[in-house]
mmCIF file of N, CA, C and O in Angstrom:
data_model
loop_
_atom_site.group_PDB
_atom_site.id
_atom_site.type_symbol
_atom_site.label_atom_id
_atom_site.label_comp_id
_atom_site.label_asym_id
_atom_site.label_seq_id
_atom_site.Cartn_x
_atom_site.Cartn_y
_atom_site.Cartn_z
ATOM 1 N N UNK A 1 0.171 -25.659 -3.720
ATOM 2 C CA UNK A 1 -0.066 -24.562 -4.624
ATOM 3 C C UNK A 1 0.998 -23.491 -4.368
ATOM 4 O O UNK A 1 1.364 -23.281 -3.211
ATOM 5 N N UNK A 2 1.544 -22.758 -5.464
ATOM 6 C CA UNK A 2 2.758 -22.297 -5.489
ATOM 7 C C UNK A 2 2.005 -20.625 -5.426
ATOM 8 O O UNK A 2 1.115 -20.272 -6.199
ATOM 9 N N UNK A 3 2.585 -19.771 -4.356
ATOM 10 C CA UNK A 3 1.821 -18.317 -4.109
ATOM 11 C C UNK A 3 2.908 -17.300 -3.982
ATOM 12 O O UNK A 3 4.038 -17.766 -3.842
ATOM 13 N N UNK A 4 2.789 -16.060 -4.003
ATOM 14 C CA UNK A 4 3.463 -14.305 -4.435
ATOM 15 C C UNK A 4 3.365 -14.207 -3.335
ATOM 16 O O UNK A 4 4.074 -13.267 -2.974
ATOM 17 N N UNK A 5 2.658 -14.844 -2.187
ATOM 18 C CA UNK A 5 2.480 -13.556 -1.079
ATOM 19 C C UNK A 5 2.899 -12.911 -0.251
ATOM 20 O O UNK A 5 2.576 -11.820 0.219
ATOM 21 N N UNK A 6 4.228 -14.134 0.094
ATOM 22 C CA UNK A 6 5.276 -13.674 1.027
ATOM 23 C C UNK A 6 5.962 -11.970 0.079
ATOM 24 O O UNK A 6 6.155 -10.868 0.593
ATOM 25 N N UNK A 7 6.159 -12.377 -1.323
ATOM 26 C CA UNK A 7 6.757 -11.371 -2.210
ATOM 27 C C UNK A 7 5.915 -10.049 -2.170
ATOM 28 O O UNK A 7 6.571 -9.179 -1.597
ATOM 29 N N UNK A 8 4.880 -9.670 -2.518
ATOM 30 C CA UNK A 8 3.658 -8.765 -2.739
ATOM 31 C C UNK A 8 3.560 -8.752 -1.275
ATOM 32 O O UNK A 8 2.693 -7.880 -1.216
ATOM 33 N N UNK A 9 3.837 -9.122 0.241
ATOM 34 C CA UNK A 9 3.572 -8.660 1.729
ATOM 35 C C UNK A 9 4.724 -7.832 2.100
ATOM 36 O O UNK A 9 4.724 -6.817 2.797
ATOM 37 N N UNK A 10 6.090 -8.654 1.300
ATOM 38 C CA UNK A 10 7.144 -7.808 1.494
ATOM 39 C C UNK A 10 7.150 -6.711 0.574
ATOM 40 O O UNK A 10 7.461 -5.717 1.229
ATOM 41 N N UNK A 11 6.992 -6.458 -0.419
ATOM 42 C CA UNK A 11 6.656 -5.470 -1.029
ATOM 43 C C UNK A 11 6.284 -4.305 -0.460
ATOM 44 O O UNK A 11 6.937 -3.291 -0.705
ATOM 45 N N UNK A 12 5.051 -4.261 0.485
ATOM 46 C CA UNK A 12 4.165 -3.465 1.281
ATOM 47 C C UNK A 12 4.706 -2.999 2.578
ATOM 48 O O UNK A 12 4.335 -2.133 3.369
ATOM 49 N N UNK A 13 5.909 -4.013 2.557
ATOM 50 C CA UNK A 13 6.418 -3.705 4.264
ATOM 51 C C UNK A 13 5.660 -4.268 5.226
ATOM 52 O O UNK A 13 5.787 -3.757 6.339
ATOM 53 N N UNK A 14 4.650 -5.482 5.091
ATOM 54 C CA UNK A 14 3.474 -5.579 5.979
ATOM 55 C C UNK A 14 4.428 -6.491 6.494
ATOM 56 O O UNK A 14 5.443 -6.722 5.837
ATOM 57 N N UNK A 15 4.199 -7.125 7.761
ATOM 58 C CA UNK A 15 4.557 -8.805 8.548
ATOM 59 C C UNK A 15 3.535 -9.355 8.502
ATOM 60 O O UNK A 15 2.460 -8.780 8.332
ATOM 61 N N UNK A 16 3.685 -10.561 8.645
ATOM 62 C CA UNK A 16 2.648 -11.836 8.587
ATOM 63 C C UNK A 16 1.583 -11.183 9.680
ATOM 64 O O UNK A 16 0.390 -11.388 9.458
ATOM 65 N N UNK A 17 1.783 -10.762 10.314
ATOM 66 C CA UNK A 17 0.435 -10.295 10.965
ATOM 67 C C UNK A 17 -0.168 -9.173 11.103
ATOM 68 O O UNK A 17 -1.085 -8.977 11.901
ATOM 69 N N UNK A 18 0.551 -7.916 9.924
ATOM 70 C CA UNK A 18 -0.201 -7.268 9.172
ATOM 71 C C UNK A 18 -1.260 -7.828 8.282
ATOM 72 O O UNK A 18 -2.439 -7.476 8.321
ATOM 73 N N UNK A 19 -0.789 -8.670 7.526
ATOM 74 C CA UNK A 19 -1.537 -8.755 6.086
ATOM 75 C C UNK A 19 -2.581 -9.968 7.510
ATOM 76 O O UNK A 19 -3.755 -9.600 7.488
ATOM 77 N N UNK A 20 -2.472 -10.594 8.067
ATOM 78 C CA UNK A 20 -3.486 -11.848 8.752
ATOM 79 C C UNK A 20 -4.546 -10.727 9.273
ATOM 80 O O UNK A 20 -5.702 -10.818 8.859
ATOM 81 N N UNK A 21 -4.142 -9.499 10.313
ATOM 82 C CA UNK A 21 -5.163 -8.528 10.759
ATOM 83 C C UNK A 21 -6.264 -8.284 9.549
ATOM 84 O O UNK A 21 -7.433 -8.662 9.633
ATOM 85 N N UNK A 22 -5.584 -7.442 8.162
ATOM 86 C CA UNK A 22 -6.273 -6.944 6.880
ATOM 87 C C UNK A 22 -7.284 -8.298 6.507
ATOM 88 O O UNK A 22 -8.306 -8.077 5.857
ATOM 89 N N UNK A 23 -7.035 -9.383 6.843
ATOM 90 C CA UNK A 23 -7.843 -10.498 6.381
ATOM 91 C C UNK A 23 -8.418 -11.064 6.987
ATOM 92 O O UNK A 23 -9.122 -11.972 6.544
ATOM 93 N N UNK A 24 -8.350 -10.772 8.168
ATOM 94 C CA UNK A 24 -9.118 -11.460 9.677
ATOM 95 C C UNK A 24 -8.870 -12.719 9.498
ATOM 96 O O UNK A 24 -9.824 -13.484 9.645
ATOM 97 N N UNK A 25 -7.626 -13.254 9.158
ATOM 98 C CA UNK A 25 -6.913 -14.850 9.629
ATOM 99 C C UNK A 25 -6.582 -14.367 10.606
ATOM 100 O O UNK A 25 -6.697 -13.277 11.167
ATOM 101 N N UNK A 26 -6.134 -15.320 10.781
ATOM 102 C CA UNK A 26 -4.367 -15.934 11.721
ATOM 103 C C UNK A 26 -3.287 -15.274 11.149
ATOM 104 O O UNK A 26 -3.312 -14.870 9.987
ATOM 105 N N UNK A 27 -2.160 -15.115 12.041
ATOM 106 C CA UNK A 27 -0.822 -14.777 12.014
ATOM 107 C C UNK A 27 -0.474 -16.323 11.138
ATOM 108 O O UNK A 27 0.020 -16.463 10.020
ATOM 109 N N UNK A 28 -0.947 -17.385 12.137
ATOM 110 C CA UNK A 28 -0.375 -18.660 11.287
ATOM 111 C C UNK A 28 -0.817 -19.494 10.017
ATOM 112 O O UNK A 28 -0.226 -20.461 9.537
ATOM 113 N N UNK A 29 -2.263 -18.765 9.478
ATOM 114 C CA UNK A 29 -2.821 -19.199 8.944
ATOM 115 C C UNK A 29 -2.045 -18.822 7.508
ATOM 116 O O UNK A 29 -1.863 -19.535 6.522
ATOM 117 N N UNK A 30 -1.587 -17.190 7.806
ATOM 118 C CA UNK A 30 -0.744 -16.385 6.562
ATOM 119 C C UNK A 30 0.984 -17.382 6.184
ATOM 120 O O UNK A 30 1.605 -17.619 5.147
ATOM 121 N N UNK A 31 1.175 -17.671 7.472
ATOM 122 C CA UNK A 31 2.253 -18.668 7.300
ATOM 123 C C UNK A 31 2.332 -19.469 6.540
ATOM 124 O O UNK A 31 3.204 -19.575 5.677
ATOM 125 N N UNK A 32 1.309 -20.259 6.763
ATOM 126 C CA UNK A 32 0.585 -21.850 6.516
ATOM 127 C C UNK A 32 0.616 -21.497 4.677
ATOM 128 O O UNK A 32 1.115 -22.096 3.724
ATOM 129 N N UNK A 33 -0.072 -20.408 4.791
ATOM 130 C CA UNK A 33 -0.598 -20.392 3.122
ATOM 131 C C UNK A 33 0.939 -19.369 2.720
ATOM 132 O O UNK A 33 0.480 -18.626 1.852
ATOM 133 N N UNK A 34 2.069 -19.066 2.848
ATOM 134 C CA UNK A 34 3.313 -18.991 2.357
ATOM 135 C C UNK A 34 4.280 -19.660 2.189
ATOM 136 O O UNK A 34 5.217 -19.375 1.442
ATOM 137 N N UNK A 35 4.158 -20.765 2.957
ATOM 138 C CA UNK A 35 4.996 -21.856 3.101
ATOM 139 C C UNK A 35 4.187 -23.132 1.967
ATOM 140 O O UNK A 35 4.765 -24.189 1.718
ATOM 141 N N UNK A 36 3.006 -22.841 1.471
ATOM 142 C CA UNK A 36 2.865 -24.105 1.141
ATOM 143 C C UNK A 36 1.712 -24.993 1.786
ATOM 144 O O UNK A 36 0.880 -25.761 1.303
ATOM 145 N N UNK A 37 1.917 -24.700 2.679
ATOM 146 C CA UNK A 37 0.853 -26.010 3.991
ATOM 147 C C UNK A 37 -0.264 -26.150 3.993
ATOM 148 O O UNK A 37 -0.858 -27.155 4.384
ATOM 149 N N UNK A 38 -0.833 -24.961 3.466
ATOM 150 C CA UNK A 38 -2.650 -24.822 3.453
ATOM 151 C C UNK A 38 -2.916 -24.349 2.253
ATOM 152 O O UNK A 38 -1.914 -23.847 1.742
ATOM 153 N N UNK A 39 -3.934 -24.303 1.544
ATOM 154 C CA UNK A 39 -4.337 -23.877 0.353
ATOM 155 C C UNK A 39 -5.744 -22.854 0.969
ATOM 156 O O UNK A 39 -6.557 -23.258 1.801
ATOM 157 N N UNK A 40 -5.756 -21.909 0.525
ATOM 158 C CA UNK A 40 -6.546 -21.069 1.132
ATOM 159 C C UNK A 40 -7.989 -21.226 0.543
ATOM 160 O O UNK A 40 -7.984 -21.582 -0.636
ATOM 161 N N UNK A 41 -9.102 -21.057 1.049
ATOM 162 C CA UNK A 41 -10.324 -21.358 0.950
ATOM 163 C C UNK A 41 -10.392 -20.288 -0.490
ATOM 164 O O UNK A 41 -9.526 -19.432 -0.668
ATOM 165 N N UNK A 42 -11.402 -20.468 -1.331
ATOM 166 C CA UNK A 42 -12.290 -19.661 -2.728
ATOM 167 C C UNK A 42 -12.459 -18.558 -1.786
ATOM 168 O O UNK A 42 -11.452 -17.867 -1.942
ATOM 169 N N UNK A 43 -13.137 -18.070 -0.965
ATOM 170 C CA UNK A 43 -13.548 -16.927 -0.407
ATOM 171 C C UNK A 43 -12.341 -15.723 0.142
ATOM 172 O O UNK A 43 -12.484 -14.506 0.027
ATOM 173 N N UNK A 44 -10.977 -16.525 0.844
ATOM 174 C CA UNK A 44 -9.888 -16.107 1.344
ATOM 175 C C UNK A 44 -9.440 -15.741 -0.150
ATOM 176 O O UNK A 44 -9.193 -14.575 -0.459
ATOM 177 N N UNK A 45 -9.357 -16.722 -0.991
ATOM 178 C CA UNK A 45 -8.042 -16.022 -2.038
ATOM 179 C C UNK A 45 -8.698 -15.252 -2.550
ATOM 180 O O UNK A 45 -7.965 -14.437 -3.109
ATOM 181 N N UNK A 46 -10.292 -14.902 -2.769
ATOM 182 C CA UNK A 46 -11.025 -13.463 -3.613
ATOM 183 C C UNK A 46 -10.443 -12.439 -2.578
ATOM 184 O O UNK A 46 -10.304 -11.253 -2.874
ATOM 185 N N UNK A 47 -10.090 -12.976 -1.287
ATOM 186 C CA UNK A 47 -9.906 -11.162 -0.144
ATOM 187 C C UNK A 47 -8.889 -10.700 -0.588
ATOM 188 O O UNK A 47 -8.760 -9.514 -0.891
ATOM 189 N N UNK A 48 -7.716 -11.862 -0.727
ATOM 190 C CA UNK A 48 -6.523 -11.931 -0.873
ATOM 191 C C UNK A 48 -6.143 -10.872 -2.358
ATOM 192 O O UNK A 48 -5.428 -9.874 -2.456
ATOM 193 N N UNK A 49 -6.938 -11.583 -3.332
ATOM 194 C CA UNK A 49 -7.360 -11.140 -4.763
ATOM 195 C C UNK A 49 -6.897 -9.521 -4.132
ATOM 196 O O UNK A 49 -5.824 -8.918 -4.136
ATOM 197 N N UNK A 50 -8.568 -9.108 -3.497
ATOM 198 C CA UNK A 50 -8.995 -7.912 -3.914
ATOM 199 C C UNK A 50 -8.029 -6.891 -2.607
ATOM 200 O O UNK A 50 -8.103 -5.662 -2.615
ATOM 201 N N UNK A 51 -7.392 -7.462 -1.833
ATOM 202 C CA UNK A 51 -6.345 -6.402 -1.661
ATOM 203 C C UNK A 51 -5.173 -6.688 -1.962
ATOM 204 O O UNK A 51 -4.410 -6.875 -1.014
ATOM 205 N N UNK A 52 -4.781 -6.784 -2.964
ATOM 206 C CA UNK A 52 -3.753 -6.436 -3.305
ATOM 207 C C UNK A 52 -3.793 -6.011 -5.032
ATOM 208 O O UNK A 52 -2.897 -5.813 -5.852
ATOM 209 N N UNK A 53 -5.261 -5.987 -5.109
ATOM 210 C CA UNK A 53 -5.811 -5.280 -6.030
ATOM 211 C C UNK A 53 -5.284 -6.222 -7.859
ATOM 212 O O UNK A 53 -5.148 -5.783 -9.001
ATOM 213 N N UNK A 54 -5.134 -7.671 -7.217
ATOM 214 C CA UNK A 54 -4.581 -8.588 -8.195
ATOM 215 C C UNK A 54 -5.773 -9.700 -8.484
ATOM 216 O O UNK A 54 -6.755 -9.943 -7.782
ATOM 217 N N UNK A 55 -5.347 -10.343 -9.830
ATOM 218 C CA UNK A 55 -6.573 -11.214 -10.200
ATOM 219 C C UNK A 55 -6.312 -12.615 -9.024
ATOM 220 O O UNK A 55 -5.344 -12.523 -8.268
ATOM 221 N N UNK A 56 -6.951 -13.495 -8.964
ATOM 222 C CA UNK A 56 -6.682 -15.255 -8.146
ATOM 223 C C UNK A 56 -4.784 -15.401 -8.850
ATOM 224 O O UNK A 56 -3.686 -15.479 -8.299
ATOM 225 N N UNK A 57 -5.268 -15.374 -10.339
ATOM 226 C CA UNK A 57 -4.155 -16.174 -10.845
ATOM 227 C C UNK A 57 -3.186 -15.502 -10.589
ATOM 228 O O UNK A 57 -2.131 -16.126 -10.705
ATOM 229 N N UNK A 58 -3.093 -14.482 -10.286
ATOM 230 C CA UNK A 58 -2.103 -13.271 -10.867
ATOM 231 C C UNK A 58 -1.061 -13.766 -9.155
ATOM 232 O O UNK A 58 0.167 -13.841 -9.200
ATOM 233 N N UNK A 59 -1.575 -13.942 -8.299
ATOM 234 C CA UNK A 59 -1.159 -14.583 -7.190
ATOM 235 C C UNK A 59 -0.490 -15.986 -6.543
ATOM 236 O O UNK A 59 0.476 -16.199 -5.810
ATOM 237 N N UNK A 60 -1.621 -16.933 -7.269
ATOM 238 C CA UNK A 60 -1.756 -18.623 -7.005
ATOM 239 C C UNK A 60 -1.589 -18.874 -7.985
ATOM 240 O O UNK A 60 -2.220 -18.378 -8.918
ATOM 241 N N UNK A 61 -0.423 -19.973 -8.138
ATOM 242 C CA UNK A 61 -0.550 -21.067 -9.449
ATOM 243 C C UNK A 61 -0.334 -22.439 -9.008
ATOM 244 O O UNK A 61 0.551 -22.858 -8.262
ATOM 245 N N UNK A 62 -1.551 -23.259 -9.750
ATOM 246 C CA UNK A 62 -0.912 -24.896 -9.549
ATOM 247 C C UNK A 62 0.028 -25.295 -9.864
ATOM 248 O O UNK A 62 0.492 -24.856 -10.916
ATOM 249 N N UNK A 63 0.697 -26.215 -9.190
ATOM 250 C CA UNK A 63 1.536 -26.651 -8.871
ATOM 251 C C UNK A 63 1.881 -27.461 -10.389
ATOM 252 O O UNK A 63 2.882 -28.168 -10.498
#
């Protein structure tokens, strides 16, 4: 699944383990789901959603 977040984290100035703290992941978990590697759980991408104050789609698109 193809994702903004590395784009919209840099945006903010955050590092991967800014935005992982704000979400109570992992440092690697934020990786995982920028690179591609993991697809983030329904519950993670609504957190994800709602801080950065964007819809699911507006973020994640299938591939």
């Amino acid at each position: 699944m193809k994702n903004r977040l590395k784009v919209l984290r840099a945006e903010r100035d955050w590092s991967q383990a800014d935005l992982a703290e704000r979400l109570a992941v992992s440092r690697q978990s934020i990786n995982a789901i920028e690179t591609g590697k993991y697809d983030p759980s329904l519950p993670l991408a609504f957190k994800i959603a709602d801080l950065f104050e964007m819809t699911i789609e507006e973020i994640f698109q299938h591939d």
